[in-house]
GROMACS .gro file of N, CA and C in nm:
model
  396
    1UNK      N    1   4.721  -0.440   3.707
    1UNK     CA    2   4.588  -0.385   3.686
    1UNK      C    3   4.574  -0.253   3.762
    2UNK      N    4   4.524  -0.160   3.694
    2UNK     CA    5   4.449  -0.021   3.734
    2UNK      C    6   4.303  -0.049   3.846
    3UNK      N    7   4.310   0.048   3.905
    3UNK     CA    8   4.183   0.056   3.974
    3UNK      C    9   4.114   0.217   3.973
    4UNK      N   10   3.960   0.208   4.004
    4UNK     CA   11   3.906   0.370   3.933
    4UNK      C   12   3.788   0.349   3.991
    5UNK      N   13   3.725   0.428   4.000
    5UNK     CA   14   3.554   0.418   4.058
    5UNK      C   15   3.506   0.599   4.047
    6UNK      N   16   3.378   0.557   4.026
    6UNK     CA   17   3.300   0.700   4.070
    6UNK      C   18   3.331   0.797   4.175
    7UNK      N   19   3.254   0.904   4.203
    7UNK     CA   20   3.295   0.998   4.287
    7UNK      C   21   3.244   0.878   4.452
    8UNK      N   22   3.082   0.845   4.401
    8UNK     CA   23   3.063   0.758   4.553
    8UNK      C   24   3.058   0.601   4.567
    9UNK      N   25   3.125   0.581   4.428
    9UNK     CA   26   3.170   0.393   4.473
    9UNK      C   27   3.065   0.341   4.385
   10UNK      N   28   2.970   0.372   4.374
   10UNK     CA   29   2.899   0.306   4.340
   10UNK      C   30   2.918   0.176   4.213
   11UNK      N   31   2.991   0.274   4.169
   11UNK     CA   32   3.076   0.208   3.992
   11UNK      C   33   3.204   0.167   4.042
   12UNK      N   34   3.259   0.068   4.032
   12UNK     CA   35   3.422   0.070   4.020
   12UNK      C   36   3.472  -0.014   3.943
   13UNK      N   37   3.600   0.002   3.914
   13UNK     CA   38   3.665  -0.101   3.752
   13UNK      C   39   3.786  -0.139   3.801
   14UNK      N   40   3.855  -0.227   3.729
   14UNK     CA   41   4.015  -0.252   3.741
   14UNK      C   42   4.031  -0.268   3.560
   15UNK      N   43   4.104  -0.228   3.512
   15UNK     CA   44   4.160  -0.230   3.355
   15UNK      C   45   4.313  -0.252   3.435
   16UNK      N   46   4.369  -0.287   3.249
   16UNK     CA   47   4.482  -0.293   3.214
   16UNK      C   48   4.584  -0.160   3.200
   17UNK      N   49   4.641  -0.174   3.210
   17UNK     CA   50   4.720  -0.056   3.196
   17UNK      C   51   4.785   0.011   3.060
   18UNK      N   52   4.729  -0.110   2.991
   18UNK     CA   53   4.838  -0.144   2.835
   18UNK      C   54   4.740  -0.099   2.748
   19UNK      N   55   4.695   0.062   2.718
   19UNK     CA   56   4.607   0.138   2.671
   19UNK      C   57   4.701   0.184   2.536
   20UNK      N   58   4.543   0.174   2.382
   20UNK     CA   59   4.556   0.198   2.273
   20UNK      C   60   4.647   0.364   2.279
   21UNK      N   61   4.563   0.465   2.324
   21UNK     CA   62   4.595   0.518   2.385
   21UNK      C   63   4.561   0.587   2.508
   22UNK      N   64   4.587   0.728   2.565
   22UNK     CA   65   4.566   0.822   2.630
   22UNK      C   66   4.587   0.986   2.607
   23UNK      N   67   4.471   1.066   2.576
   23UNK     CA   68   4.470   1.126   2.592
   23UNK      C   69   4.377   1.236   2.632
   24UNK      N   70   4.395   1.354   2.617
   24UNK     CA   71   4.322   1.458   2.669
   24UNK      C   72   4.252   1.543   2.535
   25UNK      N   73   4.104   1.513   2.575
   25UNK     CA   74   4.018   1.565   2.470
   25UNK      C   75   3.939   1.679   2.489
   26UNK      N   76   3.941   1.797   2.380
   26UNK     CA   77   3.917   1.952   2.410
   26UNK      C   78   3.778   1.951   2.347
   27UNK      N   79   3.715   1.817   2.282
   27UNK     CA   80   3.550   1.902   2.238
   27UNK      C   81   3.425   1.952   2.243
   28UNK      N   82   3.361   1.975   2.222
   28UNK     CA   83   3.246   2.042   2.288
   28UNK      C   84   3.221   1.929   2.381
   29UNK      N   85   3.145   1.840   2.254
   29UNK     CA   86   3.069   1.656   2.371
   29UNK      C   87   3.124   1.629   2.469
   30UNK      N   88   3.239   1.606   2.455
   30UNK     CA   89   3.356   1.547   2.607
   30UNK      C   90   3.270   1.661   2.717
   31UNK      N   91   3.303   1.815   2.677
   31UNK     CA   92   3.318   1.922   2.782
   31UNK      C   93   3.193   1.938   2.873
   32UNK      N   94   3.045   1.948   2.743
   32UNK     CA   95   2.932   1.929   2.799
   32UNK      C   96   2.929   1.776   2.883
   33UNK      N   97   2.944   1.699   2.814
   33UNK     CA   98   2.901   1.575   2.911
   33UNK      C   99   2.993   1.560   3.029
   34UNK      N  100   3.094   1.592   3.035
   34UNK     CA  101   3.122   1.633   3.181
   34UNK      C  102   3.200   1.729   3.284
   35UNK      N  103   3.101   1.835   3.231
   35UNK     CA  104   3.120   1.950   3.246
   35UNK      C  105   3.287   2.015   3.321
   36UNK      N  106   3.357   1.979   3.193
   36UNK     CA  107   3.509   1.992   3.277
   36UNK      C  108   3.537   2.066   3.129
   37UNK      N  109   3.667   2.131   3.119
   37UNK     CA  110   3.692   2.209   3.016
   37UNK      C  111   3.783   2.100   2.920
   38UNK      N  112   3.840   1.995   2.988
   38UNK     CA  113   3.887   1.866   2.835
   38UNK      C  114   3.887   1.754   3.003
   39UNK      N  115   3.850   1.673   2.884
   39UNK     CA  116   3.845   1.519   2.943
   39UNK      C  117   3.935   1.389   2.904
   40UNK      N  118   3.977   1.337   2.996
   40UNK     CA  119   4.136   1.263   2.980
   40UNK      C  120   4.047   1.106   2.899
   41UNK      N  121   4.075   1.045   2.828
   41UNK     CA  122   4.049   0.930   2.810
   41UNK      C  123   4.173   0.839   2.797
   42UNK      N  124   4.153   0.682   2.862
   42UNK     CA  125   4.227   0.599   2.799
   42UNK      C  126   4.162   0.507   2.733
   43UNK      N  127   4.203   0.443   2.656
   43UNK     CA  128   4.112   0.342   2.543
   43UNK      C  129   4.178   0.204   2.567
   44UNK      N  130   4.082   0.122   2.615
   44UNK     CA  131   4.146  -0.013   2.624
   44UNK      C  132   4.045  -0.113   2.529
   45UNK      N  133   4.067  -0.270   2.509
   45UNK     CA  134   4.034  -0.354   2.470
   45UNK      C  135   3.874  -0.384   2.561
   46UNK      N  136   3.816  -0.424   2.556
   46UNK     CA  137   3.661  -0.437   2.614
   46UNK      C  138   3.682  -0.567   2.702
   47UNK      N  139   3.816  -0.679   2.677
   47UNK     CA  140   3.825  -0.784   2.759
   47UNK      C  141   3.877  -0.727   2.852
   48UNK      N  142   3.981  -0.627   2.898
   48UNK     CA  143   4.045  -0.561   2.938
   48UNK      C  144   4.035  -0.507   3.067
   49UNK      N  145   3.881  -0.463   3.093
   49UNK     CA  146   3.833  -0.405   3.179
   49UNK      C  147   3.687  -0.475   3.253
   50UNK      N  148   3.725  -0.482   3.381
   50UNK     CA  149   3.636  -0.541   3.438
   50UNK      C  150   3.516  -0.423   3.499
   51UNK      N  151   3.397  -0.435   3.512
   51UNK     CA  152   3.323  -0.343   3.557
   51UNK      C  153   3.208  -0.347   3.705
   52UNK      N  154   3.229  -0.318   3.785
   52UNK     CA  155   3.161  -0.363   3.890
   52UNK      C  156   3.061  -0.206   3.946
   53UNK      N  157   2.895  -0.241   3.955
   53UNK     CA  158   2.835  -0.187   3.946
   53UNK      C  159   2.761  -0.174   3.837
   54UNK      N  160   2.647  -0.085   3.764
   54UNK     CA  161   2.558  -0.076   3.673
   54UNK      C  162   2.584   0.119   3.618
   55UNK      N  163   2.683   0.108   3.553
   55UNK     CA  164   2.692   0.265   3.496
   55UNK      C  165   2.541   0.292   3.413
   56UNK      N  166   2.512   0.395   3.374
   56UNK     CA  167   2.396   0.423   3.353
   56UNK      C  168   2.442   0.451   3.203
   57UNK      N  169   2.369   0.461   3.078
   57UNK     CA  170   2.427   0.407   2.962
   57UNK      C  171   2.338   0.606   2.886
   58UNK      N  172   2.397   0.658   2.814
   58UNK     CA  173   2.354   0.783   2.753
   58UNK      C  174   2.384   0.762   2.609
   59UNK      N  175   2.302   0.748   2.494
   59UNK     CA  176   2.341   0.785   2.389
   59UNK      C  177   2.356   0.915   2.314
   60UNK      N  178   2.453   0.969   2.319
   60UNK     CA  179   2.447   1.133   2.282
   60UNK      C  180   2.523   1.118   2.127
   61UNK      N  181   2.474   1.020   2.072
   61UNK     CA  182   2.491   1.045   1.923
   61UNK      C  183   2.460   0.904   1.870
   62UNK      N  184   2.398   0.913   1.760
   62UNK     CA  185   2.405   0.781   1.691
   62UNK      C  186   2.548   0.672   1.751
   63UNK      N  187   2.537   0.592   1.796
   63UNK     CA  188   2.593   0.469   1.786
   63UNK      C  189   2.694   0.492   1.899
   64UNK      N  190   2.670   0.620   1.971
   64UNK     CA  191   2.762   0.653   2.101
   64UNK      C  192   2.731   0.644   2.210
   65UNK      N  193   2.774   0.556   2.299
   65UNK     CA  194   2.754   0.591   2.425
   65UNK      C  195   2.847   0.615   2.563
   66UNK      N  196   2.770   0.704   2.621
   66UNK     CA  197   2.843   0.775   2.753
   66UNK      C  198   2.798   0.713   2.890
   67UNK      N  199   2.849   0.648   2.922
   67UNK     CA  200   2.817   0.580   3.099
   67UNK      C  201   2.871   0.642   3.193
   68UNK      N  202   2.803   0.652   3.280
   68UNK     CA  203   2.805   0.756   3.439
   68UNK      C  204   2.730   0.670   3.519
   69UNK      N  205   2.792   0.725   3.625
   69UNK     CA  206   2.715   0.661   3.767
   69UNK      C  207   2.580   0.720   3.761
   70UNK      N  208   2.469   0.640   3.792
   70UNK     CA  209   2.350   0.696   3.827
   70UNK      C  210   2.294   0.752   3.953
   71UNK      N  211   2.391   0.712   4.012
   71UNK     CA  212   2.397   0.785   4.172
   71UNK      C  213   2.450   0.923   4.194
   72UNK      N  214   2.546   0.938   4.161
   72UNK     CA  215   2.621   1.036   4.172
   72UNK      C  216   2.678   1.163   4.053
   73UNK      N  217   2.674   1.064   3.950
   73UNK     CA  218   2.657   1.114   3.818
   73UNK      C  219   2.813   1.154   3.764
   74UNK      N  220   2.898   1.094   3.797
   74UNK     CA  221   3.030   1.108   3.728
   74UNK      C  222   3.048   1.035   3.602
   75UNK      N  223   3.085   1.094   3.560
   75UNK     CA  224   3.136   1.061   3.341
   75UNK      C  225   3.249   0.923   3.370
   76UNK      N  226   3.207   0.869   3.334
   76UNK     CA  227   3.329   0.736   3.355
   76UNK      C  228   3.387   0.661   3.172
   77UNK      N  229   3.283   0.595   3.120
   77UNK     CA  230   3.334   0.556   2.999
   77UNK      C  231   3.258   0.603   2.867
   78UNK      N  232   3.298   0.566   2.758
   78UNK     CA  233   3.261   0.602   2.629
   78UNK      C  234   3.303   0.509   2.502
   79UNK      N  235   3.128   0.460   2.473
   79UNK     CA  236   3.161   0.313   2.352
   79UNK      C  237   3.135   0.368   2.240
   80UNK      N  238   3.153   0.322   2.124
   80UNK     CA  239   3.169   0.335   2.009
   80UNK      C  240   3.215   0.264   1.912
   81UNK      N  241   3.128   0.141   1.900
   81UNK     CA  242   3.187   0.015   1.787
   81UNK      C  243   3.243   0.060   1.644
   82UNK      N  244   3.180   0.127   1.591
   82UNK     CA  245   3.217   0.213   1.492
   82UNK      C  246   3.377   0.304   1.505
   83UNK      N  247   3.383   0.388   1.553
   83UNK     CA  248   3.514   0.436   1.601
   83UNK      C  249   3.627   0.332   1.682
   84UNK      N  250   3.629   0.259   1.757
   84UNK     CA  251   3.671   0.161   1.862
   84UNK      C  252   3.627   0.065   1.863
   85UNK      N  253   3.627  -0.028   1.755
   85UNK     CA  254   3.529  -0.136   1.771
   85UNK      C  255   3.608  -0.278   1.913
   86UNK      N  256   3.514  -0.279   1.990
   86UNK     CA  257   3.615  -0.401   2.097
   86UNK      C  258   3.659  -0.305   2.205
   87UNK      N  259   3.656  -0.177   2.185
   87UNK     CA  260   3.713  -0.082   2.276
   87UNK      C  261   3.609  -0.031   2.344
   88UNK      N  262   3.680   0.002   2.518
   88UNK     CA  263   3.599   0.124   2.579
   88UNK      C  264   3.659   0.193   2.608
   89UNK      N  265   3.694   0.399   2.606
   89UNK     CA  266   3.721   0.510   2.642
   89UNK      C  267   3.676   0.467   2.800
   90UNK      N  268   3.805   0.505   2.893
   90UNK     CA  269   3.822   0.484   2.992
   90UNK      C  270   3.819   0.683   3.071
   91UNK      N  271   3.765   0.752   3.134
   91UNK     CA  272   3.806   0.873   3.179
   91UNK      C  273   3.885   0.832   3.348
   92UNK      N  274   4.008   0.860   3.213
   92UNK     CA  275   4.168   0.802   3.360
   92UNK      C  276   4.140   0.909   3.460
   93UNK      N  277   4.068   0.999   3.451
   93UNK     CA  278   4.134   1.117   3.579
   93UNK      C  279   4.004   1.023   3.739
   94UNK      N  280   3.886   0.976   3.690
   94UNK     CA  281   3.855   0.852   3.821
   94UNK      C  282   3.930   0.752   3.777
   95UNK      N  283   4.093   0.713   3.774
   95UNK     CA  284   4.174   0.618   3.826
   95UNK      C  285   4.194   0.640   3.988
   96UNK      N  286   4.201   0.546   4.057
   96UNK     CA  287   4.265   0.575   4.193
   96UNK      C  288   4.418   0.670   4.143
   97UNK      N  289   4.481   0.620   4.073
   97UNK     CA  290   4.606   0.671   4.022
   97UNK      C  291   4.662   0.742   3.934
   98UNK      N  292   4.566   0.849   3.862
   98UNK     CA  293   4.565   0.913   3.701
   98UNK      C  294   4.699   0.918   3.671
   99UNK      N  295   4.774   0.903   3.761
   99UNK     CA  296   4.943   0.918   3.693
   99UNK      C  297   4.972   0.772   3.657
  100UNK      N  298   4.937   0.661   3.662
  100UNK     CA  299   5.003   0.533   3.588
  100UNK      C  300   4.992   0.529   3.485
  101UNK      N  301   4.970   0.604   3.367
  101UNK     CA  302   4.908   0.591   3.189
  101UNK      C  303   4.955   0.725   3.210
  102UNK      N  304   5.138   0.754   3.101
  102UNK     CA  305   5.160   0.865   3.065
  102UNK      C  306   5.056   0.909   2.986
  103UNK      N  307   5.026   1.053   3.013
  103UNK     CA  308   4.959   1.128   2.904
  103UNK      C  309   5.027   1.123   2.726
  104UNK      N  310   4.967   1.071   2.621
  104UNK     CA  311   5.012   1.071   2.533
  104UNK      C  312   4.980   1.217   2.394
  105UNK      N  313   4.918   1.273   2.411
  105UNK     CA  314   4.892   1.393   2.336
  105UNK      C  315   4.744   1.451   2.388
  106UNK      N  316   4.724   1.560   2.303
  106UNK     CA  317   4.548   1.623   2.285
  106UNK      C  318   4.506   1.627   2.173
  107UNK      N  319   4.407   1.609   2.205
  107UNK     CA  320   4.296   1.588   2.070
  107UNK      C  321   4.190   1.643   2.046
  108UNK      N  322   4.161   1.687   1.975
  108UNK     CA  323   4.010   1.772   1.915
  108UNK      C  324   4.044   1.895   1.968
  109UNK      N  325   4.168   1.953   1.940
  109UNK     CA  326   4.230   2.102   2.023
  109UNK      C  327   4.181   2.235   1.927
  110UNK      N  328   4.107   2.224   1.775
  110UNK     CA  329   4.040   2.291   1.731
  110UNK      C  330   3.946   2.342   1.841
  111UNK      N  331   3.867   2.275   1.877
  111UNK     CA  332   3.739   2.317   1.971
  111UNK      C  333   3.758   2.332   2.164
  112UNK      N  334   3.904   2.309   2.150
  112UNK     CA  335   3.926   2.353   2.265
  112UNK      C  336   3.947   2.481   2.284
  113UNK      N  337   3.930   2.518   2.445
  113UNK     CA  338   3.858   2.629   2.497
  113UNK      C  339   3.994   2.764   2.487
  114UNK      N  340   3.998   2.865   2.442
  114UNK     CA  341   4.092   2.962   2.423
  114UNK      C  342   4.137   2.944   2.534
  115UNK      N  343   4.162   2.974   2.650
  115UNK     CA  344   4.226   2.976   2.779
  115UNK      C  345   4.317   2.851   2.840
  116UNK      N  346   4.281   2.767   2.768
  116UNK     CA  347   4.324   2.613   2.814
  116UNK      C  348   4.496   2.558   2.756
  117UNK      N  349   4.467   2.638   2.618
  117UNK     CA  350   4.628   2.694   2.578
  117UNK      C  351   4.717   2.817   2.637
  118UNK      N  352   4.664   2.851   2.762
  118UNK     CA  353   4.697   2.943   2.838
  118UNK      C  354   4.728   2.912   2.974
  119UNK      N  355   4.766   2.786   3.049
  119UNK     CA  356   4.718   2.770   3.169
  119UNK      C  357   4.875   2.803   3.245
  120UNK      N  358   4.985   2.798   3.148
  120UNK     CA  359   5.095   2.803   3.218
  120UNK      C  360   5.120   2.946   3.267
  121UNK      N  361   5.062   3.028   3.215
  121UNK     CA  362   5.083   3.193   3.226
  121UNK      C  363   4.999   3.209   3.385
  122UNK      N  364   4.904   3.092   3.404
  122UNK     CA  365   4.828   3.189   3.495
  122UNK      C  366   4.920   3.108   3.634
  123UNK      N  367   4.848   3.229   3.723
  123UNK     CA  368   4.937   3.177   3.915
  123UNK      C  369   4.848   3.043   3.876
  124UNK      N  370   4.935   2.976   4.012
  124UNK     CA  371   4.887   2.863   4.037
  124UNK      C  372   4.919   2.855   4.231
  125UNK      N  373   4.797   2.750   4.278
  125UNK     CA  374   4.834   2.749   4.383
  125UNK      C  375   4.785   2.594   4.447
  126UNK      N  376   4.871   2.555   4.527
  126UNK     CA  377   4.846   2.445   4.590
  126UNK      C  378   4.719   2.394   4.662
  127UNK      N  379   4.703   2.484   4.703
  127UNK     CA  380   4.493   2.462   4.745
  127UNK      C  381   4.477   2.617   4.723
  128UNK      N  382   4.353   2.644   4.775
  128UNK     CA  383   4.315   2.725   4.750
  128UNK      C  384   4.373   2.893   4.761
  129UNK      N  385   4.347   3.007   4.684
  129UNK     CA  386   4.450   3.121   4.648
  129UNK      C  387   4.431   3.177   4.845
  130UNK      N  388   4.461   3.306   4.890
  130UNK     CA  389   4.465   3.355   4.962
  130UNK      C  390   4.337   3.430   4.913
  131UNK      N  391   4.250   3.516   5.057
  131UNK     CA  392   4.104   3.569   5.019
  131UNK      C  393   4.126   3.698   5.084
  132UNK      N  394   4.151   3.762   4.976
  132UNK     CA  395   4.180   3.926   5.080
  132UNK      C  396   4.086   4.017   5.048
   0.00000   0.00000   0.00000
């Protein structure tokens, strides 16, 4: 079993590890709702995942919903009986461990952000750049 929680605890889960899939999603919804430029999901079975705490429930589309901590306000899961029926979108990057669930592709990369197909070109630095 996986373990994951909010930024301040408030929420925390243990899932399975044995995800439909995983990946990294470039679309607008993902980006606005949590304000990151693509958002990692894993998709598990709904028996799958245990949930401890009260995520706060958002419907941002017919028959969709987005749960976040109400404390702190981190993007955690995403239901959709219709699309996933039995399933919940897991956002692996609050795993304690985002590296146990290889990344398996990207998705919705139409509406992903021009620059994001660019990231290998730019410096990179281990913490923060030098401030001259």
């Amino acid at each position: 079993m996986l373990s994951g929680r909010c930024h301040c605890g408030a929420v925390q889960y243990q899932m399975s590890a044995d995800v439909a899939h995983h990946s990294l999603c470039h679309c607008t919804d993902c980006r606005r709702a949590s304000g990151a430029s693509a958002v990692s999901w894993a998709l598990v079975k709904r028996e799958d995942i245990t949930i401890e705490g009260q995520p706060k429930a958002y419907e941002s589309s017919p028959g969709t919903q987005r749960l976040f901590c109400a404390d702190c306000g981190t993007s955690l899961f995403f239901v959709n009986e219709t699309i996933f029926p039995g399933m919940i979108d897991v956002q692996s990057a609050t795993l304690d461990d985002p590296d146990a669930i290889a990344m398996q592709g990207q998705i919705q990369t139409a509406e992903r952000i021009g620059w994001m197909g660019k990231l290998e070109s730019l410096p990179a630095f281990e913490r923060y750049p030098p401030m001259d």
